[in-house]
Amino acid sequence: MAMRRSVATLIRNFRNVVPRSDLFLHSHATSFGFKEVREEEKSKLVGNVFSSVASSYDIMNDLMSGGLHRLWKHRLVSKLHPFPGMKHLDVAGGTGDVAFRILESIKSVRYRDVQGVLDGFGETQIYVCDINPNMLSVGKNRAIEKGLGDEQSLVWIEGDAEALSFNDLSMDGYTIAFGIRNVTHMEKALAEAYRVLKRGGRFLCLELSHVEAPLFKQIYDYYSFAVIPAMGELVAGDRESYQYLVESIRRFPNQETFAQMMADTGFEKVEYENLVGGVVAIHSGVKL
Amino acid sequence: MVRGSTVLHLKGAGGVSKALLDIIVCPLSKQPLRLCQETQYLISDEIGVSFPVVDGIPCLVPKDGRILDEKDNMRLDKSTKEPITDNNMNKG
């Protein structure tokens, strides 16, 4: 009860402090969780968060989601329909979770159905792009542990979602899992995704989203603001980064708004699927 | 099929393959990048910026780019289009 009151107070105070015009922006000043920061600062602050959490990132994901994040990523990859020979870009995918799943999915398809028919498709290439070198190192090491260290299909690149270093019309697929809310200018990231996709290419975004159902929302808010930062402190030794995490989720546009942003960028057949009542949503769109 | 794959994955020393060079571009100018064999930096000639490759990972974040100065041995000689080295630096 006390927690619910203090969370409500937190949100009410925040609304009073922030001028209304700022709620519509994704430029000029920007949000770092519930704090307002200058744009130039956001990427540095986010960078510090992920350098700090990199080594315990995967453990914390398991703990915070009760292992559910694995199911969510599995769902993301199955919606992608990966195929042998595809060129795929996974953005903000530093530790490699999504990339490994895509690779496994493709390999299972190859041996089951299409042996011998692959010559025309070229080599599968999965590019893992992340702005944070620590996250990429963790990913590379995980690949080695899984026996994928020499895997030619996996390519690790340090890059910025807002200024991708790939050619126009080069990718069959683009995924971003739990990454887009950390980007300073989401519209730029969406525009870059659109640019690099081939015609017919699919965009998929897995992100923590908004819960509406009244009772569940209160339970979820309590879990977010009371439990998660405490877990962060215990396991990762870093309460503040996880406080940032739960605040950034609340600041992220809701499902409909984000879908509209995708449509404004030019994606078609924009749809979203809520998982766990909206705790997580998978948005998808096609470049036609 | 196996022969084809080998061609695609010929790597420059340091791990940047030819296939990768074909698909990546400068994040700022979106023009193709050139790999400088000596230093293993990726060069964006149009804007005169170099990007490092660390542990086999190309670092193509815009702020990682370093502006090449006139005497930089990674620049292309404007007349011969060859990299400037100690031997030909004074001729260009």
Short mmCIF file of C-alpha atoms in Angstrom, two decimals:
data_model
loop_
_atom_site.label_atom_id
_atom_site.label_comp_id
_atom_site.label_asym_id
_atom_site.label_seq_id
_atom_site.Cartn_x
_atom_site.Cartn_y
_atom_site.Cartn_z
CA MET A 1 0.00 0.00 0.00
CA ALA A 2 2.74 2.43 0.96
CA MET A 3 4.67 1.52 -2.16
CA ARG A 4 1.68 2.17 -4.36
CA ARG A 5 1.23 5.60 -2.79
CA SER A 6 4.86 6.49 -3.21
CA VAL A 7 4.95 5.34 -6.82
CA ALA A 8 1.85 7.38 -7.54
CA THR A 9 3.45 10.36 -5.82
CA LEU A 10 6.60 9.86 -7.85
CA ILE A 11 4.66 9.93 -11.08
CA ARG A 12 2.51 12.88 -10.02
CA ASN A 13 5.54 14.92 -9.00
CA PHE A 14 7.29 14.10 -12.22
CA ARG A 15 4.31 15.32 -14.26
CA ASN A 16 4.30 18.61 -12.38
CA VAL A 17 7.99 19.15 -12.91
CA VAL A 18 8.20 18.49 -16.63
CA PRO A 19 6.65 21.08 -18.97
CA ARG A 20 4.00 19.54 -21.21
CA SER A 21 5.87 20.34 -24.43
CA ASP A 22 8.73 18.11 -23.36
CA LEU A 23 6.47 15.12 -23.28
CA PHE A 24 6.15 15.24 -27.07
CA LEU A 25 9.79 15.56 -27.91
CA HIS A 26 12.47 13.24 -29.05
CA SER A 27 15.00 15.98 -29.70
CA HIS A 28 16.51 18.92 -27.82
CA ALA A 29 16.16 17.75 -24.24
CA THR A 30 15.64 14.07 -23.75
CA SER A 31 14.84 11.60 -21.06
CA PHE A 32 17.26 9.48 -19.08
CA GLY A 33 14.72 7.53 -17.11
CA PHE A 34 12.77 10.15 -15.18
CA LYS A 35 15.57 12.71 -15.33
CA GLU A 36 15.73 15.29 -18.09
CA VAL A 37 19.17 15.56 -19.61
CA ARG A 38 20.74 17.37 -22.53
CA GLU A 39 20.82 15.22 -25.64
CA GLU A 40 24.59 15.10 -25.77
CA GLU A 41 24.63 13.65 -22.31
CA LYS A 42 22.16 10.84 -22.85
CA SER A 43 24.39 8.58 -24.91
CA LYS A 44 27.23 9.00 -22.45
CA LEU A 45 24.96 8.18 -19.51
CA VAL A 46 23.50 5.18 -21.32
CA GLY A 47 27.04 4.13 -22.22
CA ASN A 48 28.00 4.17 -18.57
CA VAL A 49 24.97 2.10 -17.66
CA PHE A 50 25.82 -0.64 -20.13
CA SER A 51 29.53 -0.67 -19.40
CA SER A 52 28.56 -1.18 -15.81
CA VAL A 53 25.98 -3.91 -16.38
CA ALA A 54 27.69 -5.78 -19.24
CA SER A 55 29.14 -8.61 -17.24
CA SER A 56 26.00 -9.37 -15.28
CA TYR A 57 23.58 -8.47 -18.09
CA ASP A 58 22.48 -11.99 -18.89
CA ILE A 59 22.10 -13.12 -15.28
CA MET A 60 20.05 -10.05 -14.44
CA ASN A 61 17.79 -10.61 -17.46
CA ASP A 62 17.08 -14.12 -16.20
CA LEU A 63 16.39 -12.91 -12.67
CA MET A 64 14.27 -9.90 -13.56
CA SER A 65 12.08 -11.72 -16.05
CA GLY A 66 12.05 -15.07 -14.29
CA GLY A 67 13.64 -16.57 -17.37
CA LEU A 68 10.80 -15.28 -19.55
CA HIS A 69 13.10 -13.13 -21.68
CA ARG A 70 14.22 -16.37 -23.38
CA LEU A 71 10.67 -17.08 -24.51
CA TRP A 72 10.24 -13.51 -25.69
CA LYS A 73 13.40 -13.70 -27.80
CA HIS A 74 12.34 -17.06 -29.16
CA ARG A 75 9.05 -15.50 -30.23
CA LEU A 76 10.91 -12.60 -31.85
CA VAL A 77 13.08 -14.94 -33.88
CA SER A 78 10.19 -17.11 -35.00
CA LYS A 79 8.35 -14.01 -36.23
CA LEU A 80 11.43 -13.13 -38.24
CA HIS A 81 11.29 -16.38 -40.27
CA PRO A 82 15.06 -16.55 -40.81
CA PHE A 83 16.31 -18.26 -43.96
CA PRO A 84 19.69 -19.55 -45.12
CA GLY A 85 21.67 -16.98 -47.04
CA MET A 86 19.96 -14.05 -45.34
CA LYS A 87 21.77 -10.89 -44.40
CA HIS A 88 20.49 -9.88 -41.01
CA LEU A 89 21.29 -6.98 -38.73
CA ASP A 90 20.74 -7.23 -34.99
CA VAL A 91 21.13 -3.81 -33.43
CA ALA A 92 21.93 -3.21 -29.77
CA GLY A 93 22.41 -6.96 -29.59
CA GLY A 94 25.78 -6.82 -27.88
CA THR A 95 25.69 -10.03 -25.86
CA GLY A 96 24.51 -11.98 -28.87
CA ASP A 97 21.33 -13.54 -27.50
CA VAL A 98 19.17 -12.85 -30.52
CA ALA A 99 21.96 -13.45 -33.06
CA PHE A 100 22.73 -16.90 -31.67
CA ARG A 101 19.07 -17.86 -31.82
CA ILE A 102 18.76 -16.70 -35.42
CA LEU A 103 21.84 -18.67 -36.38
CA GLU A 104 20.53 -21.83 -34.74
CA SER A 105 17.19 -21.39 -36.43
CA ILE A 106 18.81 -21.05 -39.85
CA LYS A 107 21.07 -24.02 -39.32
CA SER A 108 18.16 -26.24 -38.39
CA VAL A 109 16.27 -25.20 -41.51
CA ARG A 110 19.27 -25.83 -43.72
CA TYR A 111 19.87 -29.39 -42.77
CA ARG A 112 16.27 -30.37 -42.61
CA ASP A 113 14.83 -29.14 -45.86
CA VAL A 114 17.08 -27.51 -48.34
CA GLN A 115 20.28 -29.50 -48.58
CA GLY A 116 21.82 -28.95 -51.97
CA VAL A 117 19.54 -26.09 -53.00
CA LEU A 118 21.54 -23.38 -51.26
CA ASP A 119 24.14 -22.52 -53.88
CA GLY A 120 22.22 -19.59 -55.27
CA PHE A 121 21.61 -17.92 -51.90
CA GLY A 122 25.09 -16.88 -50.85
CA GLU A 123 26.38 -17.05 -47.33
CA THR A 124 24.22 -16.29 -44.30
CA GLN A 125 25.58 -13.22 -42.56
CA ILE A 126 24.37 -12.02 -39.18
CA TYR A 127 25.75 -8.65 -38.16
CA VAL A 128 25.66 -7.86 -34.47
CA CYS A 129 25.89 -4.13 -33.98
CA ASP A 130 26.23 -2.46 -30.60
CA ILE A 131 27.48 0.94 -29.55
CA ASN A 132 29.13 -0.47 -26.44
CA PRO A 133 32.40 -2.40 -26.81
CA ASN A 134 32.01 -4.10 -23.42
CA MET A 135 28.74 -5.66 -24.47
CA LEU A 136 30.30 -6.84 -27.74
CA SER A 137 33.20 -8.43 -25.87
CA VAL A 138 30.77 -10.33 -23.69
CA GLY A 139 28.99 -11.45 -26.85
CA LYS A 140 32.17 -12.58 -28.58
CA ASN A 141 33.20 -14.59 -25.54
CA ARG A 142 29.80 -16.19 -25.31
CA ALA A 143 30.13 -17.17 -28.96
CA ILE A 144 33.44 -18.85 -28.22
CA GLU A 145 31.91 -20.69 -25.26
CA LYS A 146 29.14 -21.96 -27.50
CA GLY A 147 31.67 -23.18 -30.03
CA LEU A 148 30.76 -20.40 -32.46
CA GLY A 149 34.05 -18.54 -32.11
CA ASP A 150 35.13 -19.28 -35.67
CA GLU A 151 31.65 -19.02 -37.09
CA GLN A 152 31.98 -17.01 -40.29
CA SER A 153 28.33 -16.06 -40.35
CA LEU A 154 28.59 -13.96 -37.18
CA VAL A 155 30.08 -10.52 -37.61
CA TRP A 156 30.57 -8.17 -34.66
CA ILE A 157 30.56 -4.44 -35.31
CA GLU A 158 30.67 -1.46 -33.05
CA GLY A 159 28.20 1.06 -34.37
CA ASP A 160 25.49 3.59 -33.61
CA ALA A 161 21.84 2.77 -34.29
CA GLU A 162 21.32 6.39 -35.31
CA ALA A 163 24.14 6.29 -37.91
CA LEU A 164 24.48 2.76 -39.18
CA SER A 165 27.58 1.80 -41.14
CA PHE A 166 25.80 -0.42 -43.64
CA ASN A 167 24.87 0.15 -47.24
CA ASP A 168 21.35 1.11 -48.29
CA LEU A 169 19.18 -1.84 -49.20
CA SER A 170 21.61 -4.40 -47.81
CA MET A 171 19.64 -6.26 -45.14
CA ASP A 172 16.88 -8.83 -45.33
CA GLY A 173 16.03 -8.38 -41.68
CA TYR A 174 16.57 -5.98 -38.81
CA THR A 175 15.96 -6.72 -35.16
CA ILE A 176 16.41 -4.61 -32.09
CA ALA A 177 15.70 -6.28 -28.78
CA PHE A 178 15.52 -4.17 -25.61
CA GLY A 179 17.62 -1.53 -27.28
CA ILE A 180 15.50 1.14 -28.86
CA ARG A 181 14.50 2.85 -25.65
CA ASN A 182 18.18 3.60 -25.00
CA VAL A 183 18.57 5.48 -28.26
CA THR A 184 18.58 9.27 -27.97
CA HIS A 185 16.67 9.91 -31.21
CA MET A 186 14.35 7.03 -31.93
CA GLU A 187 13.18 8.49 -35.22
CA LYS A 188 16.76 8.47 -36.50
CA ALA A 189 17.19 4.84 -35.52
CA LEU A 190 13.94 3.98 -37.29
CA ALA A 191 15.00 5.92 -40.39
CA GLU A 192 18.35 4.15 -40.45
CA ALA A 193 16.63 0.79 -40.10
CA TYR A 194 14.43 1.69 -43.05
CA ARG A 195 17.44 2.77 -45.08
CA VAL A 196 19.45 -0.42 -44.70
CA LEU A 197 16.58 -2.82 -45.29
CA LYS A 198 16.01 -4.26 -48.72
CA ARG A 199 12.56 -3.99 -50.24
CA GLY A 200 10.54 -6.74 -48.62
CA GLY A 201 12.83 -6.60 -45.60
CA ARG A 202 11.30 -6.93 -42.14
CA PHE A 203 11.80 -4.76 -39.10
CA LEU A 204 11.20 -6.30 -35.68
CA CYS A 205 11.44 -4.57 -32.34
CA LEU A 206 11.16 -6.33 -28.99
CA GLU A 207 10.79 -3.88 -26.16
CA LEU A 208 9.41 -3.45 -22.68
CA SER A 209 6.13 -1.65 -23.08
CA HIS A 210 3.04 -0.42 -21.29
CA VAL A 211 0.64 -2.37 -19.13
CA GLU A 212 -2.92 -1.08 -18.92
CA ALA A 213 -4.96 -3.65 -16.98
CA PRO A 214 -5.57 -1.92 -13.60
CA LEU A 215 -4.62 -4.50 -10.95
CA PHE A 216 -1.83 -6.03 -12.96
CA LYS A 217 -0.41 -2.56 -13.61
CA GLN A 218 -0.10 -1.89 -9.89
CA ILE A 219 1.62 -5.19 -9.26
CA TYR A 220 3.96 -4.54 -12.17
CA ASP A 221 4.75 -1.00 -10.94
CA TYR A 222 5.52 -2.33 -7.48
CA TYR A 223 7.75 -5.01 -8.92
CA SER A 224 9.54 -2.49 -11.12
CA PHE A 225 10.21 0.23 -8.61
CA ALA A 226 10.70 -1.79 -5.45
CA VAL A 227 12.14 -5.12 -6.48
CA ILE A 228 14.23 -4.51 -9.56
CA PRO A 229 16.59 -1.78 -8.30
CA ALA A 230 17.14 -3.83 -5.14
CA MET A 231 17.97 -6.87 -7.26
CA GLY A 232 20.33 -4.71 -9.26
CA GLU A 233 22.13 -3.69 -6.12
CA LEU A 234 22.40 -7.25 -4.79
CA VAL A 235 23.42 -9.02 -7.99
CA ALA A 236 25.16 -6.41 -10.11
CA GLY A 237 26.21 -4.03 -7.35
CA ASP A 238 24.51 -1.22 -9.21
CA ARG A 239 21.16 0.11 -8.04
CA GLU A 240 21.22 3.23 -10.20
CA SER A 241 21.52 1.47 -13.54
CA TYR A 242 18.47 -0.62 -12.78
CA GLN A 243 16.60 2.41 -11.51
CA TYR A 244 17.36 3.94 -14.92
CA LEU A 245 16.06 0.78 -16.56
CA VAL A 246 12.62 0.84 -14.93
CA GLU A 247 12.25 4.58 -15.41
CA SER A 248 13.19 4.39 -19.09
CA ILE A 249 10.45 1.82 -19.64
CA ARG A 250 7.82 4.24 -18.31
CA ARG A 251 9.15 7.00 -20.55
CA PHE A 252 9.06 4.87 -23.68
CA PRO A 253 6.13 5.58 -26.03
CA ASN A 254 3.23 3.19 -25.66
CA GLN A 255 2.40 0.50 -28.17
CA GLU A 256 0.17 2.62 -30.39
CA THR A 257 2.49 5.61 -30.39
CA PHE A 258 5.50 3.54 -31.33
CA ALA A 259 3.53 1.83 -34.09
CA GLN A 260 2.65 5.26 -35.44
CA MET A 261 6.31 6.29 -35.39
CA MET A 262 7.12 3.23 -37.45
CA ALA A 263 4.40 4.06 -39.95
CA ASP A 264 5.65 7.66 -40.14
CA THR A 265 9.09 6.34 -41.03
CA GLY A 266 7.61 4.49 -43.99
CA PHE A 267 7.12 0.97 -42.72
CA GLU A 268 3.99 -0.81 -43.84
CA LYS A 269 1.93 -3.62 -42.35
CA VAL A 270 2.86 -2.25 -38.94
CA GLU A 271 1.54 -4.42 -36.16
CA TYR A 272 2.36 -5.28 -32.58
CA GLU A 273 1.90 -8.24 -30.31
CA ASN A 274 1.66 -7.85 -26.54
CA LEU A 275 3.27 -10.47 -24.38
CA VAL A 276 2.46 -10.84 -20.68
CA GLY A 277 -0.27 -8.25 -20.82
CA GLY A 278 1.95 -5.60 -22.37
CA VAL A 279 5.01 -5.96 -20.17
CA VAL A 280 6.73 -6.69 -23.48
CA ALA A 281 5.63 -5.92 -27.02
CA ILE A 282 6.95 -7.06 -30.38
CA HIS A 283 6.42 -4.46 -33.10
CA SER A 284 6.89 -5.50 -36.71
CA GLY A 285 6.81 -3.78 -40.07
CA VAL A 286 7.87 -4.31 -43.64
CA LYS A 287 9.68 -2.08 -46.08
CA LEU A 288 7.80 -2.38 -49.35
CA MET B 1 29.76 -24.26 -53.01
CA VAL B 2 32.65 -24.69 -50.63
CA ARG B 3 35.03 -22.99 -53.06
CA GLY B 4 32.66 -20.00 -53.26
CA SER B 5 32.62 -19.61 -49.50
CA THR B 6 36.41 -19.58 -49.27
CA VAL B 7 36.62 -16.69 -51.72
CA LEU B 8 34.10 -14.66 -49.77
CA HIS B 9 35.94 -15.10 -46.50
CA LEU B 10 39.46 -14.18 -47.49
CA LYS B 11 40.39 -11.93 -44.64
CA GLY B 12 42.77 -9.02 -44.50
CA ALA B 13 45.16 -9.59 -41.59
CA GLY B 14 43.27 -8.57 -38.45
CA GLY B 15 39.96 -10.08 -39.41
CA VAL B 16 38.12 -7.73 -41.74
CA SER B 17 36.90 -9.91 -44.60
CA LYS B 18 36.33 -8.79 -48.16
CA ALA B 19 32.64 -9.65 -47.84
CA LEU B 20 32.38 -7.28 -44.88
CA LEU B 21 34.17 -4.47 -46.71
CA ASP B 22 31.61 -4.74 -49.48
CA ILE B 23 28.68 -4.12 -47.19
CA ILE B 24 29.95 -1.61 -44.65
CA VAL B 25 30.11 2.10 -45.28
CA CYS B 26 31.26 5.17 -43.42
CA PRO B 27 28.54 5.95 -40.83
CA LEU B 28 28.87 9.66 -41.61
CA SER B 29 29.17 9.86 -45.40
CA LYS B 30 27.64 6.44 -46.22
CA GLN B 31 30.41 5.95 -48.76
CA PRO B 32 32.53 2.79 -49.02
CA LEU B 33 35.48 2.33 -46.66
CA ARG B 34 39.03 1.40 -47.58
CA LEU B 35 41.12 -0.86 -45.36
CA CYS B 36 44.63 0.49 -44.89
CA GLN B 37 46.75 -2.65 -44.88
CA GLU B 38 49.59 -1.24 -42.81
CA THR B 39 47.65 0.20 -39.92
CA GLN B 40 44.46 -1.88 -40.19
CA TYR B 41 42.34 1.25 -39.98
CA LEU B 42 39.21 1.72 -42.08
CA ILE B 43 39.46 4.92 -44.07
CA SER B 44 36.64 7.10 -45.30
CA ASP B 45 38.43 8.97 -48.07
CA GLU B 46 35.60 11.37 -48.96
CA ILE B 47 35.66 13.02 -45.58
CA GLY B 48 39.18 12.09 -44.48
CA VAL B 49 38.31 10.12 -41.38
CA SER B 50 39.75 6.86 -40.08
CA PHE B 51 38.09 4.26 -37.88
CA PRO B 52 39.96 1.69 -35.82
CA VAL B 53 39.52 -2.07 -35.78
CA VAL B 54 39.89 -3.35 -32.22
CA ASP B 55 40.18 -7.10 -31.53
CA GLY B 56 38.78 -7.79 -34.98
CA ILE B 57 35.74 -5.58 -34.30
CA PRO B 58 35.43 -2.55 -36.62
CA CYS B 59 34.60 0.49 -34.47
CA LEU B 60 32.30 2.50 -36.69
CA VAL B 61 30.64 4.74 -34.15
CA PRO B 62 30.84 8.30 -35.55
CA LYS B 63 32.65 9.65 -32.52
CA ASP B 64 35.36 6.97 -32.85
CA GLY B 65 36.40 8.50 -36.16
CA ARG B 66 39.71 10.28 -36.23
CA ILE B 67 40.30 13.05 -38.75
CA LEU B 68 43.32 12.38 -40.93
CA ASP B 69 45.75 15.26 -41.16
CA GLU B 70 47.73 16.19 -44.27
CA LYS B 71 50.82 14.18 -43.49
CA ASP B 72 48.96 11.12 -42.28
CA ASN B 73 50.36 8.05 -43.95
CA MET B 74 46.87 6.64 -44.32
CA ARG B 75 45.80 9.34 -46.75
CA LEU B 76 45.68 8.69 -50.46
CA ASP B 77 48.11 10.60 -52.62
CA LYS B 78 45.79 12.77 -54.75
CA SER B 79 47.61 12.25 -58.06
CA THR B 80 48.50 8.57 -57.91
CA LYS B 81 45.60 7.42 -55.69
CA GLU B 82 48.07 5.33 -53.71
CA PRO B 83 48.50 5.43 -49.96
CA ILE B 84 51.11 7.98 -48.90
CA THR B 85 54.14 6.21 -47.44
CA ASP B 86 57.50 7.50 -46.25
CA ASN B 87 58.94 6.84 -49.70
CA ASN B 88 56.59 8.96 -51.74
CA MET B 89 55.40 11.51 -49.16
CA ASN B 90 57.51 14.38 -50.43
CA LYS B 91 56.64 13.80 -54.05
CA GLY B 92 52.84 14.30 -53.67
#
